[in-house]
PDB file of C-alpha atoms in Angstrom:
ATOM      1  CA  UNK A   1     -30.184 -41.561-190.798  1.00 82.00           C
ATOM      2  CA  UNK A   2     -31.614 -38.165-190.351  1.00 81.00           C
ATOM      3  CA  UNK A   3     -34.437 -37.474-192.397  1.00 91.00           C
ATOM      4  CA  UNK A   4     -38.340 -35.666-192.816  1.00 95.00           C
ATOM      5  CA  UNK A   5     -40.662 -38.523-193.886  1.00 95.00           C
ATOM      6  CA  UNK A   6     -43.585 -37.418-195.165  1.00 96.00           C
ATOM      7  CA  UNK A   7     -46.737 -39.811-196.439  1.00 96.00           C
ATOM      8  CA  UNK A   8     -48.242 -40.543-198.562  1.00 96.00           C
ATOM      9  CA  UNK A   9     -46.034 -39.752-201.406  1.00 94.00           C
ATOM     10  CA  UNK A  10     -48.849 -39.733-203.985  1.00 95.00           C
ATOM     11  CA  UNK A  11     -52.405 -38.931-203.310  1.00 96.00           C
ATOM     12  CA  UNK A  12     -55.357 -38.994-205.106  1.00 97.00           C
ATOM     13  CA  UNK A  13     -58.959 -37.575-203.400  1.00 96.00           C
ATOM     14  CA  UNK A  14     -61.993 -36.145-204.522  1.00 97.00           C
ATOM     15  CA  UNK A  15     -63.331 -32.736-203.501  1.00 97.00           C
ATOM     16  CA  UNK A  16     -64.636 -32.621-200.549  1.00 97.00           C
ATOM     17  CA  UNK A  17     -62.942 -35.922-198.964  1.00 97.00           C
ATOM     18  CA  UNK A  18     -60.903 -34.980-195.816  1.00 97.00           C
ATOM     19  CA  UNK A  19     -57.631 -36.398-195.840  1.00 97.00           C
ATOM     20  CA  UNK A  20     -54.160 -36.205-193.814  1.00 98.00           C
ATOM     21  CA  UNK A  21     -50.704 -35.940-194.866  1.00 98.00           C
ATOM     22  CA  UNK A  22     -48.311 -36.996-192.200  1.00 98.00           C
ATOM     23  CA  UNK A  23     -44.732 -35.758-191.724  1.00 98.00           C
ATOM     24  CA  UNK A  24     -42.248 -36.737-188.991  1.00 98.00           C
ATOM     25  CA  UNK A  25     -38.841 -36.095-188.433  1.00 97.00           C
ATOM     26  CA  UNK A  26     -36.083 -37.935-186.501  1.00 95.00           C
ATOM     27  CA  UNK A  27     -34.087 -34.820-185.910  1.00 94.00           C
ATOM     28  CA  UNK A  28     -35.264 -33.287-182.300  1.00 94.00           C
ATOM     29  CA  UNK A  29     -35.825 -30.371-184.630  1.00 93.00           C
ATOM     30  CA  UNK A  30     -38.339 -27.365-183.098  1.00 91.00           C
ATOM     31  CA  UNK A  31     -39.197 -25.899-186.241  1.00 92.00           C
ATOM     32  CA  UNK A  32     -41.545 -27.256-188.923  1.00 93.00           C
ATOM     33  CA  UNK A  33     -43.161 -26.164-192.106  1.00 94.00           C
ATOM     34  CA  UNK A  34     -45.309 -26.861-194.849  1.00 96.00           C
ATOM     35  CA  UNK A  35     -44.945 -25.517-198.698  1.00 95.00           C
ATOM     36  CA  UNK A  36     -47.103 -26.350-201.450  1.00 96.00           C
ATOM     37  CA  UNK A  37     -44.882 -26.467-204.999  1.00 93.00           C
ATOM     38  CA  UNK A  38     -46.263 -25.178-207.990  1.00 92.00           C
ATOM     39  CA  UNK A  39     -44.861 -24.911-211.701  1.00 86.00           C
ATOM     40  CA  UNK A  40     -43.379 -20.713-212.368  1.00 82.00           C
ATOM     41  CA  UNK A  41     -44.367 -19.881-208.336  1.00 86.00           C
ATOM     42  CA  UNK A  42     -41.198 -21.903-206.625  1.00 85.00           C
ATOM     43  CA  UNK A  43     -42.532 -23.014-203.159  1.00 89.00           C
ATOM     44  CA  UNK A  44     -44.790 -21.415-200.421  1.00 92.00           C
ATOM     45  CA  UNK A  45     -45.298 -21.655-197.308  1.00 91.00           C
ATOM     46  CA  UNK A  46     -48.499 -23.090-195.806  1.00 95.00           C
ATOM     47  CA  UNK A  47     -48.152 -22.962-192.095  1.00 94.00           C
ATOM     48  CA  UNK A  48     -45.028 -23.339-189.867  1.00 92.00           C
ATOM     49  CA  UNK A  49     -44.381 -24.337-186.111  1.00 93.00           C
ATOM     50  CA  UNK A  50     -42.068 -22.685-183.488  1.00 89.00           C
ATOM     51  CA  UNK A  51     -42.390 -25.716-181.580  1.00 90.00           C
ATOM     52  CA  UNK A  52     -45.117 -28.332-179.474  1.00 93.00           C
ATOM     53  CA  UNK A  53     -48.307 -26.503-179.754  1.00 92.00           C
ATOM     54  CA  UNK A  54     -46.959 -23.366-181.386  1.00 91.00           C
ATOM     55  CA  UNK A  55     -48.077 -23.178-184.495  1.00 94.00           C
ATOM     56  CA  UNK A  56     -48.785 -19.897-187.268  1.00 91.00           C
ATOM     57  CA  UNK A  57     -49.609 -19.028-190.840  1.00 92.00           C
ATOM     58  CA  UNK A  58     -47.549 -18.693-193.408  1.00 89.00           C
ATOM     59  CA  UNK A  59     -48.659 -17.152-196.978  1.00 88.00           C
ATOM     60  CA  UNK A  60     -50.579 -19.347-198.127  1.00 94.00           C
ATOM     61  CA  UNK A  61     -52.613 -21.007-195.298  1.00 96.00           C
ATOM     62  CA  UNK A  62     -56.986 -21.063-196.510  1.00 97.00           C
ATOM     63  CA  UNK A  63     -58.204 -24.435-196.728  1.00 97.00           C
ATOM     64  CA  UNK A  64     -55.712 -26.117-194.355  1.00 98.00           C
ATOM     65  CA  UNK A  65     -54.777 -27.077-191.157  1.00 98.00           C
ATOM     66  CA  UNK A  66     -52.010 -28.328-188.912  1.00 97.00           C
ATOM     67  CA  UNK A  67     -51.279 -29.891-185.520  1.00 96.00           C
ATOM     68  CA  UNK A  68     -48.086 -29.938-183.487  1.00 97.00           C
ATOM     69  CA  UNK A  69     -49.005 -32.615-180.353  1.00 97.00           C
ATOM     70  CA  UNK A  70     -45.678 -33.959-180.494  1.00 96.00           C
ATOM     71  CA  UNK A  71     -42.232 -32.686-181.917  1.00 95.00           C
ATOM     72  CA  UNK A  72     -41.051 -35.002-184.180  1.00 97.00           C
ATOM     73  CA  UNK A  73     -44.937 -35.157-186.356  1.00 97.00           C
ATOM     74  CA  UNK A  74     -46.503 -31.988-188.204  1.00 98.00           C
ATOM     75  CA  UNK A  75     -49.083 -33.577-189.943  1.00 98.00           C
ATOM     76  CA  UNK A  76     -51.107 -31.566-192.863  1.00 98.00           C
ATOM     77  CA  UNK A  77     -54.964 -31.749-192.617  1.00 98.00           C
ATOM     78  CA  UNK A  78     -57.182 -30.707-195.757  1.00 97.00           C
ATOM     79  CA  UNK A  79     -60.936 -30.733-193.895  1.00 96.00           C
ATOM     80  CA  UNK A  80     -62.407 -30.338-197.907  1.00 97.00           C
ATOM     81  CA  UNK A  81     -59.941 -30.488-200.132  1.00 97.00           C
ATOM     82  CA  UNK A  82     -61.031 -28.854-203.538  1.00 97.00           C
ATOM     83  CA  UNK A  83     -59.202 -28.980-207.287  1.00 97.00           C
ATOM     84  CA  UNK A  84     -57.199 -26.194-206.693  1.00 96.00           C
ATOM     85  CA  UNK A  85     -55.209 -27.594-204.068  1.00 98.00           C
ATOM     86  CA  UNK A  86     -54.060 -29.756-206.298  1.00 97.00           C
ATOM     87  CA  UNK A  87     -50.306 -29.452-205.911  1.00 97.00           C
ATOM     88  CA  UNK A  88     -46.871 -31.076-204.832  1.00 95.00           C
ATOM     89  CA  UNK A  89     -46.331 -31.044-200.990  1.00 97.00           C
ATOM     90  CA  UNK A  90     -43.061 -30.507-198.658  1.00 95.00           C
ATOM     91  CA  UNK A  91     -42.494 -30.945-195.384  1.00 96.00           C
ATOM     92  CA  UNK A  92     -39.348 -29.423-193.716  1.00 94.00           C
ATOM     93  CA  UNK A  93     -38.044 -28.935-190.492  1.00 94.00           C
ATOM     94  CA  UNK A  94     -34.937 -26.794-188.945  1.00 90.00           C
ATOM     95  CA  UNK A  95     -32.898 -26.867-185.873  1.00 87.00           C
ATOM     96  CA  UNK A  96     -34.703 -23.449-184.119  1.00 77.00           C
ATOM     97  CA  UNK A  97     -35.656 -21.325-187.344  1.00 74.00           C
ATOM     98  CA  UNK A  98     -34.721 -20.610-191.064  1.00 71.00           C
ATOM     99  CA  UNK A  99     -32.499 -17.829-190.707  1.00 68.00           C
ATOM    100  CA  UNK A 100     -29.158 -19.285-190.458  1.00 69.00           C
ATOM    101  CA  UNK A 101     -29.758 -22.886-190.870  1.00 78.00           C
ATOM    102  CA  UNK A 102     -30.195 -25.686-193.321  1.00 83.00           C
ATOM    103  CA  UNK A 103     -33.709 -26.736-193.565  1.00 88.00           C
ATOM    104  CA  UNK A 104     -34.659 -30.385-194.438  1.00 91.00           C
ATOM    105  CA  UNK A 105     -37.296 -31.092-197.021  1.00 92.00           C
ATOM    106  CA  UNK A 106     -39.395 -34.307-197.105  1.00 93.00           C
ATOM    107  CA  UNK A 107     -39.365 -36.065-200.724  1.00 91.00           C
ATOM    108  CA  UNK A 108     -43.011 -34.780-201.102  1.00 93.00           C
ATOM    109  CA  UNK A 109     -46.454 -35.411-201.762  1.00 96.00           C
ATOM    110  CA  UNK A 110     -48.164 -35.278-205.105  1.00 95.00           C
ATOM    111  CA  UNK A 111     -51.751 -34.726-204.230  1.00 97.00           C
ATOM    112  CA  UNK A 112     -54.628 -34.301-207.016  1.00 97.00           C
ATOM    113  CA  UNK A 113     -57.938 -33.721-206.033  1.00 97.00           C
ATOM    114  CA  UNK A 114     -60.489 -34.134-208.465  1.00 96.00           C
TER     115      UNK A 114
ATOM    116  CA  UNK B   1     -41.742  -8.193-196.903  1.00 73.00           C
ATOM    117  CA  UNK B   2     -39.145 -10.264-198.411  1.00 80.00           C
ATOM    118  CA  UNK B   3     -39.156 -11.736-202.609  1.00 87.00           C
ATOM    119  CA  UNK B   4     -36.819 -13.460-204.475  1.00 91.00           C
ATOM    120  CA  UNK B   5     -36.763 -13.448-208.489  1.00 94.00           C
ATOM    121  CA  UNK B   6     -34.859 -15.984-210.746  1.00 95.00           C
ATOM    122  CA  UNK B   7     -34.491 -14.323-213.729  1.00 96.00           C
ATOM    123  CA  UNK B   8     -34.508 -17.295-215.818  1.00 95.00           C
ATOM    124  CA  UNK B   9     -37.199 -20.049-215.941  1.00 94.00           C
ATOM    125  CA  UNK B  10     -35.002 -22.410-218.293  1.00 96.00           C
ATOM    126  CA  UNK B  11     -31.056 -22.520-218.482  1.00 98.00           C
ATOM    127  CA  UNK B  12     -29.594 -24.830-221.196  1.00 98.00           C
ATOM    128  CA  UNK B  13     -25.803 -25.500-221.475  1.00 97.00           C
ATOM    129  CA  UNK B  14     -23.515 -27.883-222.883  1.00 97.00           C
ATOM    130  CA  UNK B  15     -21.192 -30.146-220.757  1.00 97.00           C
ATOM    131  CA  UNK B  16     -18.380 -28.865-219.388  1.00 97.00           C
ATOM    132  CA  UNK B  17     -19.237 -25.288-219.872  1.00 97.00           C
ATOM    133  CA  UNK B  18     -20.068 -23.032-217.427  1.00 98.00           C
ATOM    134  CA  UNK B  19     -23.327 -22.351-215.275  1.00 98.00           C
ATOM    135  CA  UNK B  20     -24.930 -19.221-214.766  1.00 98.00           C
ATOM    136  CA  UNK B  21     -28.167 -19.458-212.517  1.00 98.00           C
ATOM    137  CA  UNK B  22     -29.394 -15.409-211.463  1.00 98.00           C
ATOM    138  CA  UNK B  23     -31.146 -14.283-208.744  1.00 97.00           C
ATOM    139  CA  UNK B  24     -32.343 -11.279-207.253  1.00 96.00           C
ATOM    140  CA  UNK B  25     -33.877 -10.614-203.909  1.00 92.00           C
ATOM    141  CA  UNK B  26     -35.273  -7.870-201.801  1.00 88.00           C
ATOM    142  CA  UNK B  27     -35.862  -8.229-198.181  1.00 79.00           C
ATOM    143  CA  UNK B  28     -36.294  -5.301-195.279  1.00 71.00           C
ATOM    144  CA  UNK B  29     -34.074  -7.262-193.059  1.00 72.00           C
ATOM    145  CA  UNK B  30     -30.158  -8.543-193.231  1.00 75.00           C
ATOM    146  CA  UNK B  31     -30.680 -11.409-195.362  1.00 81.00           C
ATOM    147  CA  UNK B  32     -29.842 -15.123-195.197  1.00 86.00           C
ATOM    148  CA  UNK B  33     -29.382 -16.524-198.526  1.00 90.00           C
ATOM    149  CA  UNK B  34     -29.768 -20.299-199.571  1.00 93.00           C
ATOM    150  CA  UNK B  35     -29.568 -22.099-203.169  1.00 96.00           C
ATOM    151  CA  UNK B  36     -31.384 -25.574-202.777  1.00 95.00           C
ATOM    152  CA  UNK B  37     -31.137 -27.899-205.506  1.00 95.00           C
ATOM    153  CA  UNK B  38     -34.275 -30.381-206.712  1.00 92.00           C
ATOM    154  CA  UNK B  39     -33.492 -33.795-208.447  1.00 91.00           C
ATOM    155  CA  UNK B  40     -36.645 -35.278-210.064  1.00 85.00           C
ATOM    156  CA  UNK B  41     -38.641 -36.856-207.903  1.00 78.00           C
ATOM    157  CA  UNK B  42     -36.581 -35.980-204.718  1.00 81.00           C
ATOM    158  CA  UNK B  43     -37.046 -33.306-202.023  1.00 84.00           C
ATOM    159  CA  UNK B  44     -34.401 -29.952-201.615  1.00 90.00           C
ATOM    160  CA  UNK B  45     -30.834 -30.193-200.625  1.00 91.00           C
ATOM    161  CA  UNK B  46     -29.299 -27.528-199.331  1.00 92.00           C
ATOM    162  CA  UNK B  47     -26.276 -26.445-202.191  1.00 95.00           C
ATOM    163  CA  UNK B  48     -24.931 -23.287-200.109  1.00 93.00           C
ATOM    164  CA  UNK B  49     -25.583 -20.692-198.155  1.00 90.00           C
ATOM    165  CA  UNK B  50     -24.779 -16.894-197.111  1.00 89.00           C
ATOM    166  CA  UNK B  51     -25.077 -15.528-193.890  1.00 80.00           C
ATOM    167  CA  UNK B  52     -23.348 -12.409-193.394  1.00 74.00           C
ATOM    168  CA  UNK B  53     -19.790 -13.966-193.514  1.00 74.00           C
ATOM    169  CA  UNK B  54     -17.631 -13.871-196.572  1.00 83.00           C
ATOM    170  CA  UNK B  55     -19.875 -12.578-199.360  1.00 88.00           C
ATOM    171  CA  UNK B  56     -18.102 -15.431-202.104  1.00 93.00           C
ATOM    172  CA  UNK B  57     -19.637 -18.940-200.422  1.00 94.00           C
ATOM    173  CA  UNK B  58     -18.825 -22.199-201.650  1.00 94.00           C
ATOM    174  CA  UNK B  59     -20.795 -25.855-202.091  1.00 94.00           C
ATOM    175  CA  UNK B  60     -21.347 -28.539-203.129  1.00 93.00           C
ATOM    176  CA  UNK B  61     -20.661 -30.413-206.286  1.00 93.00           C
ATOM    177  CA  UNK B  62     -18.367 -27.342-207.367  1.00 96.00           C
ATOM    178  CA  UNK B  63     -21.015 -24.694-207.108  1.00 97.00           C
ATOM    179  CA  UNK B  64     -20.457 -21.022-205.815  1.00 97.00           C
ATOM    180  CA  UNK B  65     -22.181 -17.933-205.257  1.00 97.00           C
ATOM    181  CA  UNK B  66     -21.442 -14.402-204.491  1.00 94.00           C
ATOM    182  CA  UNK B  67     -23.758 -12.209-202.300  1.00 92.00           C
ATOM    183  CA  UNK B  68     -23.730  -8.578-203.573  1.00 92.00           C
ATOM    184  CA  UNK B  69     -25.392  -6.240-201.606  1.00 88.00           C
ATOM    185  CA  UNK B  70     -25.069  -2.958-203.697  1.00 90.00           C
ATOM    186  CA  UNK B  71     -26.996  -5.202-206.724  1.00 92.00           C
ATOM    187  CA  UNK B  72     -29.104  -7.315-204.570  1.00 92.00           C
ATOM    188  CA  UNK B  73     -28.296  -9.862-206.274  1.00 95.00           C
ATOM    189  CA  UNK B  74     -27.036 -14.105-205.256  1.00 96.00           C
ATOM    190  CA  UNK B  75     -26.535 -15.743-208.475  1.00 97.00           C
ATOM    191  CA  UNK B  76     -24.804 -18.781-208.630  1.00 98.00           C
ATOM    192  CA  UNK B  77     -21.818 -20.662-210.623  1.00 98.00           C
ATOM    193  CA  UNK B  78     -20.218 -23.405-211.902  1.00 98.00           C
ATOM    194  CA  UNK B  79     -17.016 -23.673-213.800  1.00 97.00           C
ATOM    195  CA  UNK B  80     -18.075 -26.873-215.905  1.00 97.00           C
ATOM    196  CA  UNK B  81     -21.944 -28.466-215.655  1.00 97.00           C
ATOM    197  CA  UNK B  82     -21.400 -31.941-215.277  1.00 96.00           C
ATOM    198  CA  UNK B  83     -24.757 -34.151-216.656  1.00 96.00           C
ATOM    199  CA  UNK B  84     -25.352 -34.523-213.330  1.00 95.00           C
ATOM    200  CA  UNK B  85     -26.248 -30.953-212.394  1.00 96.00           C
ATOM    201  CA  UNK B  86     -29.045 -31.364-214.681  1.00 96.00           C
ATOM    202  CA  UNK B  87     -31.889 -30.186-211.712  1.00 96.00           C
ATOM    203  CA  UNK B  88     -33.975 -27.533-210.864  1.00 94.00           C
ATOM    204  CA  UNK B  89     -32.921 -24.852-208.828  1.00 96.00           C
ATOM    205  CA  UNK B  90     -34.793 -22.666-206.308  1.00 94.00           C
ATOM    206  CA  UNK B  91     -33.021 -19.695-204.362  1.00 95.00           C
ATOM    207  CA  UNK B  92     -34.161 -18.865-201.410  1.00 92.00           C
ATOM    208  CA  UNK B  93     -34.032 -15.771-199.136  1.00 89.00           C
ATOM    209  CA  UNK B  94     -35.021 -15.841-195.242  1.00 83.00           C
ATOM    210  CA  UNK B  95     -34.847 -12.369-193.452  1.00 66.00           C
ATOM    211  CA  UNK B  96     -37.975 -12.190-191.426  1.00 58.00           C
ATOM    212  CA  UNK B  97     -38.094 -10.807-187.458  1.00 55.00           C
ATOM    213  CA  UNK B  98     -38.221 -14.279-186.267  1.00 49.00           C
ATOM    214  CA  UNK B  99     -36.333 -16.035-189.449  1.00 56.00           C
ATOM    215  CA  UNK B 100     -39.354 -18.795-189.334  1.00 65.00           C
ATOM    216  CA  UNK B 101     -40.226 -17.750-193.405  1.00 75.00           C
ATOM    217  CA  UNK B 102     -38.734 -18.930-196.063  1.00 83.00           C
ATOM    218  CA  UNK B 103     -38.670 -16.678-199.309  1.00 86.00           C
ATOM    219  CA  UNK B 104     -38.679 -18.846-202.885  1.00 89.00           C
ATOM    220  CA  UNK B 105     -37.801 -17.836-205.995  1.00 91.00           C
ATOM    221  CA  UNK B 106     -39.565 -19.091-209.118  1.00 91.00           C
ATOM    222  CA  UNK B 107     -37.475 -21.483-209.851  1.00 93.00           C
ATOM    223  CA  UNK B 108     -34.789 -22.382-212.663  1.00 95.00           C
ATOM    224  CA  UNK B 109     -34.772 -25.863-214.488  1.00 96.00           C
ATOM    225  CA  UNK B 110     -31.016 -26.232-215.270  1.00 97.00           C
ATOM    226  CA  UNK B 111     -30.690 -28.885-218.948  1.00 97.00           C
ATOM    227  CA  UNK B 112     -27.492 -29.984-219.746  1.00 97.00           C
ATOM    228  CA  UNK B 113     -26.419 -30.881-223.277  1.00 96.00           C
ATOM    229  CA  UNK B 114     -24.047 -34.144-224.125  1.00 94.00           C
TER     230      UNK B 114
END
């Protein structure tokens, strides 16, 4: 079945405690994202990835980090996560880019930090 | 620079009525237009999508939408909400050089009455 999987699915840290949220997709897709989701402000974009080492901000990209070592994994890295990244997490990926095509979300990650 | 405003936050209809969602959107580029729908709990599915074909575009579960240009403007239909449809609803524009970004709107949380 094609699918993003993205783990864990709920998180709970405390500032300051580095932690990683993987996501991996079975799709031989190139491109990759991450959004944060919060209530009123729909989702934004975090960072994204043309491909295997290619990788760019998005909007909202301070206090995070990515990696793109292999195709299939784009795993989200929070060195010091603080309280106000508390938020709902998505993972999606796309054939070669967002302009034309479907993109496939991940069922999310609830992280709180506190 | 690309945004996308839902101009409702909350949409509340009866079942078997019909379904109004609105949506505007500016972008600086020929757009591609997406409505994803969010269960609770679950990631995005894609409902339907406009790119630069026929401006009426049909989905899934009996939804529509119609791009027009001279209003800026994507809002999507249903003839009769089902209890099912009960969601919330994010449109989505993506218009950027390289179509990596993805544009959300606010968001619309779509209750159906019994």
């Amino acid at each position: 079945e094609a699918q993003v999987t993205q783990n864990p699915r709920y998180l709970i840290t405390v500032t300051g405690k580095k932690l990683t949220v993987t996501c991996s997709q079975n799709m031989n897709h190139e491109y990759m994202s991450w959004y944060r989701q919060d209530p009123g402000l729909g989702l934004r974009q975090i960072y994204y990835s043309m491909n295997v080492e290619v990788t760019d901000k998005g909007d909202v990209p301070e206090g995070y980090k990515v990696s793109r070592k292999e195709k299939r994994n784009f795993p989200l890295i929070l060195e010091s996560p603080s309280p106000n990244q508390t938020s709902l997490y998505f993972c999606a990926s796309s054939l070669n880019g967002f302009l034309n095509t479907e993109a496939f979300f991940g069922q999310g990650t609830r992280l709180t930090v506190v | 620079a690309q945004s996308v405003t839902q101009l409702d936050s909350h949409v509340s209809v009866s079942e078997g009525t019909p379904v109004l969602l609105r949506c505007n959107y500016s972008s600086s580029y020929s757009p591609s237009l997406f409505w994803y729908v969010q269960h609770p709990n679950k990631g995005l599915q894609l409902l339907l999508k406009y790119t630069s074909a026929a401006t009426l575009v049909k989905g899934i579960n009996g939804f529509e939408a119609e791009f027009k240009k001279s209003e800026t403007s994507f809002h999507l239909t249903k003839p009769s909400a089902h209890m099912s449809d009960a969601a919330e609803y994010f449109c989505v524009v993506s218009g950027s050089n390289a179509g990596n970004m993805l544009t959300f709107g606010g968001g619309t949380r779509l209750m159906v009455k019994p």
